[in-house]
Structure formats: C-alpha cells, structure tokens
PDB file of C-alpha atoms in Angstrom:
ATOM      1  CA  UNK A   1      10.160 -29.626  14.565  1.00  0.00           C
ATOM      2  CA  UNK A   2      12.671 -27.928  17.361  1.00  0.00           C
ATOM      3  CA  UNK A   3      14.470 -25.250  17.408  1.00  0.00           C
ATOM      4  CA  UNK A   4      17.759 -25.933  19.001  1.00  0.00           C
ATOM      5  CA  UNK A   5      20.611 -23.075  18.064  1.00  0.00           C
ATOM      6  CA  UNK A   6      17.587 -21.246  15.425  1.00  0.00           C
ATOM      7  CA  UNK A   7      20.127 -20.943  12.979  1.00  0.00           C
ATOM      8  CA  UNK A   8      18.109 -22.842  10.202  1.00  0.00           C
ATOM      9  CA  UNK A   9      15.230 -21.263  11.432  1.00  0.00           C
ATOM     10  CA  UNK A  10      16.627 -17.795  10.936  1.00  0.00           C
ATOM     11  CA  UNK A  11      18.066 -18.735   7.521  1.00  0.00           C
ATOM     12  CA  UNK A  12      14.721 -19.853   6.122  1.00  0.00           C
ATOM     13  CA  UNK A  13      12.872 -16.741   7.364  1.00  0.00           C
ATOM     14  CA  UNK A  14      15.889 -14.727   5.449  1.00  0.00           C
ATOM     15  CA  UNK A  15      15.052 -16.742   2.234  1.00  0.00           C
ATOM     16  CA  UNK A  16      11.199 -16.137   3.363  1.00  0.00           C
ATOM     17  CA  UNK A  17      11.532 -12.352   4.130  1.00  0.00           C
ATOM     18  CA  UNK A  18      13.826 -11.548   0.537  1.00  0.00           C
ATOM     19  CA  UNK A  19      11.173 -13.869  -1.292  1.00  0.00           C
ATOM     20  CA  UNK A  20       8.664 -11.274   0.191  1.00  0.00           C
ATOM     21  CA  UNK A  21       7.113 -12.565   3.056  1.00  0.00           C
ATOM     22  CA  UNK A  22       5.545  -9.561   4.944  1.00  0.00           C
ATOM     23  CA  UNK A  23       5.030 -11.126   8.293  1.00  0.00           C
ATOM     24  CA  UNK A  24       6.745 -14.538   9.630  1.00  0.00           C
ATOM     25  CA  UNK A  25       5.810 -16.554  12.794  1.00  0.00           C
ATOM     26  CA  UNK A  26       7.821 -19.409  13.707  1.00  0.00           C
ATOM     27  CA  UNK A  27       6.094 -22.691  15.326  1.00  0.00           C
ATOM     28  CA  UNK A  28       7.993 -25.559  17.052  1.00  0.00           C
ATOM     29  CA  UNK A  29       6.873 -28.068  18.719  1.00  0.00           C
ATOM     30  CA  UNK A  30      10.017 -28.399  20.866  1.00  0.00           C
ATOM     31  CA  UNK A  31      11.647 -24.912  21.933  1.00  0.00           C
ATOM     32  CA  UNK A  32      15.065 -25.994  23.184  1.00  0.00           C
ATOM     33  CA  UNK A  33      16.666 -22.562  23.017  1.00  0.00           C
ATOM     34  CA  UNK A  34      20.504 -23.587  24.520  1.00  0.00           C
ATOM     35  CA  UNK A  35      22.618 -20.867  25.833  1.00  0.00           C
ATOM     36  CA  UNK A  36      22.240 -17.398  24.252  1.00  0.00           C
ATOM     37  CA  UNK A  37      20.124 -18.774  21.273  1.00  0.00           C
ATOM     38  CA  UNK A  38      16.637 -17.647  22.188  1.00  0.00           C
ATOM     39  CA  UNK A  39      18.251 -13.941  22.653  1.00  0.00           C
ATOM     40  CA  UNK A  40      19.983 -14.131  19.225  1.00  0.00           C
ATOM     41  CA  UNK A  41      16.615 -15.013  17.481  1.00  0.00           C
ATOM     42  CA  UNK A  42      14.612 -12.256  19.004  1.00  0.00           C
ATOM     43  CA  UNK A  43      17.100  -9.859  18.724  1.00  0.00           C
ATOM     44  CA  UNK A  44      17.376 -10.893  14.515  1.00  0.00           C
ATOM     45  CA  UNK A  45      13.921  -9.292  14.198  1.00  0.00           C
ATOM     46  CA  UNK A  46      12.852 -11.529  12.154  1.00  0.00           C
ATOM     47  CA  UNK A  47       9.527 -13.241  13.571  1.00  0.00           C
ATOM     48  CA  UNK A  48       6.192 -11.426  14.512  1.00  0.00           C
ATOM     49  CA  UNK A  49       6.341 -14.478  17.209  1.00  0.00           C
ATOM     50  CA  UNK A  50       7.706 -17.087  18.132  1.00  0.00           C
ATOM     51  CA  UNK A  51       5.640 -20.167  19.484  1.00  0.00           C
ATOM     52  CA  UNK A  52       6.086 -23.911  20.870  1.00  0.00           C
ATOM     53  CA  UNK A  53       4.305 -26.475  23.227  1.00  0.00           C
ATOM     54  CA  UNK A  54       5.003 -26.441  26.542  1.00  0.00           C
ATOM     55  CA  UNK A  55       6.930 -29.782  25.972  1.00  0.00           C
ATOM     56  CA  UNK A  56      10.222 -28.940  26.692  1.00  0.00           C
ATOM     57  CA  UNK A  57      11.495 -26.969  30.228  1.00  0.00           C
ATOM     58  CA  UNK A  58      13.276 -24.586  28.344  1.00  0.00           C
ATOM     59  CA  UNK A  59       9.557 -23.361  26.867  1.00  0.00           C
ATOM     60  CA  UNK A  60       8.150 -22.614  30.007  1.00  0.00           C
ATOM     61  CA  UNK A  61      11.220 -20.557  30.967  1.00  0.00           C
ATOM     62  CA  UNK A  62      11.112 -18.827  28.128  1.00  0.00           C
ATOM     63  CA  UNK A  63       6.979 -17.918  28.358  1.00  0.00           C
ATOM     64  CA  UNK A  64       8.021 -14.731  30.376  1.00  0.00           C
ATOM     65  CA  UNK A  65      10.591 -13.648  27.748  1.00  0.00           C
ATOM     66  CA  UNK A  66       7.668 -13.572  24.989  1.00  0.00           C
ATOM     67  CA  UNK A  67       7.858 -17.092  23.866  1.00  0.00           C
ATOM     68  CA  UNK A  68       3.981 -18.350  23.376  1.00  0.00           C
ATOM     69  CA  UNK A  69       2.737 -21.443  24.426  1.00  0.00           C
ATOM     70  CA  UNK A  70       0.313 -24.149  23.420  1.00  0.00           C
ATOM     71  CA  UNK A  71      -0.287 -26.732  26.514  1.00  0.00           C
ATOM     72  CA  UNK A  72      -0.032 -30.404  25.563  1.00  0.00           C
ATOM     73  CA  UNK A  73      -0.755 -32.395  28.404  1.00  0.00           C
ATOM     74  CA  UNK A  74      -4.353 -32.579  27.988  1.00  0.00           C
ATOM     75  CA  UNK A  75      -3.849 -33.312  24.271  1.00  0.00           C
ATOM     76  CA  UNK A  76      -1.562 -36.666  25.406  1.00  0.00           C
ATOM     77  CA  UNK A  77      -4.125 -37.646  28.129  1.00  0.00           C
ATOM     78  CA  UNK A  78      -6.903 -37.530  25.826  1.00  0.00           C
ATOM     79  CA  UNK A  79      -5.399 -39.054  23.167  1.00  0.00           C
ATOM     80  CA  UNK A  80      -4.266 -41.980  25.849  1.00  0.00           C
ATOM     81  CA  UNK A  81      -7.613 -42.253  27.559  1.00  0.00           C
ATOM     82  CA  UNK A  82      -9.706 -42.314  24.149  1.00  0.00           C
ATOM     83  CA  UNK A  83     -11.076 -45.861  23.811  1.00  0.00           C
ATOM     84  CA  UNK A  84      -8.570 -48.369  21.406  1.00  0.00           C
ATOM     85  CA  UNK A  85      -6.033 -46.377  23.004  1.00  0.00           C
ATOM     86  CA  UNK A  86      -3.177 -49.704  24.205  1.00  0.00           C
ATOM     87  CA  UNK A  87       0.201 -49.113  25.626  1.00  0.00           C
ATOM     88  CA  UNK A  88       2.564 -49.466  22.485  1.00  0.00           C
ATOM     89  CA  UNK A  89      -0.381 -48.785  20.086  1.00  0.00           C
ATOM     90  CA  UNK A  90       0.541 -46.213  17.822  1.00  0.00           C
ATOM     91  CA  UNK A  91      -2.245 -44.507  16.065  1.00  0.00           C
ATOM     92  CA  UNK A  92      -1.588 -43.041  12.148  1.00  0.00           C
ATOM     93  CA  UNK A  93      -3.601 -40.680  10.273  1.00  0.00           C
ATOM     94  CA  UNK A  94      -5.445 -42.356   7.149  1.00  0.00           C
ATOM     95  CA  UNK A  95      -5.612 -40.885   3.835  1.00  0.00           C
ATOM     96  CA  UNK A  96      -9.761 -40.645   3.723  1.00  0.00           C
ATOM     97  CA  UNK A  97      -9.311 -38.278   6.206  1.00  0.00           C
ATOM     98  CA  UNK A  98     -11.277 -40.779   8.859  1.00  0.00           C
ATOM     99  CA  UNK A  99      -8.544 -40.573  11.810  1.00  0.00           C
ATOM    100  CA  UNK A 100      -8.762 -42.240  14.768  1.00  0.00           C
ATOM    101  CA  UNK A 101      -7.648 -39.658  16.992  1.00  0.00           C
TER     102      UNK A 101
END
C-alpha cells in the first residue's frame, strides 16, 4: 500500500506492539511521506525499519534519511519485455500457483 501521513500505519503498529509484537518493520510500496510525516514516524519509535520501492520521488529523497529501498524498474521492464507481454494486457496470478509472470 502507501504511506501518505503514516497515521494508520502508526496506529496498527500500536495495536501490533500492545498485542506483543517484539519487532515491527513497515513495507510500502509507495512512500509518499508529505510534509513533516516521515519525521513524525521515525521519531514514534515504533519500526525496526521502514522500507518502500523506489517508485515514488519522495522514496529516493528519503534513502539518505534511513528509508530502505527496493528498485523496481528492472522488475517493470522485465515483466514488459517477457514474451505475451501486449500493451493493455494485464497479467493475474492463477490459483494453481502457475503464474505467468
């Protein structure tokens, strides 16, 4: 998902952390971070890490200040160079586990 303001994200690693979690990472896939938010969820303590794709500007400015990143871009061009692969074509995981991606 994204993490815009982080104030769900804080809230469910509250509920995580009283329900005894002893370590919580947060994962995004888009780390939009507006204004002071990235500072107010580092500074609740609250996540071993924090870590997104690269998908979103605001991620890569953030890399310095300890946000981790996973690169996409060769995920997308492999994905769109992998034979079957038509503009518009949308692939979908199956349920036999036999994906086409």
């Amino acid at each position: 998902d994204m993490i815009r303001t982080g104030g769900s994200l804080m809230n469910a690693a509250r509920a995580y952390r009283d329900a005894g979690a002893a370590r919580l990472i947060a994962c995004c896939t888009h780390a939009v971070f507006p204004g002071d938010a990235w500072e107010r969820v580092t500074a609740s303590g609250l996540f071993e890490a924090i870590i997104a794709t690269d998908s979103h500007p605001r991620a890569i400015q953030l890399e310095s200040a300890g946000l981790g990143l996973v690169p996409v871009a060769r995920l997308f061009a492999d994905h769109l160079a992998s034979p079957g692969s038509e503009p518009g074509e949308h692939r979908q995981a199956r349920p036999n586990g036999q994906n086409s991606f």
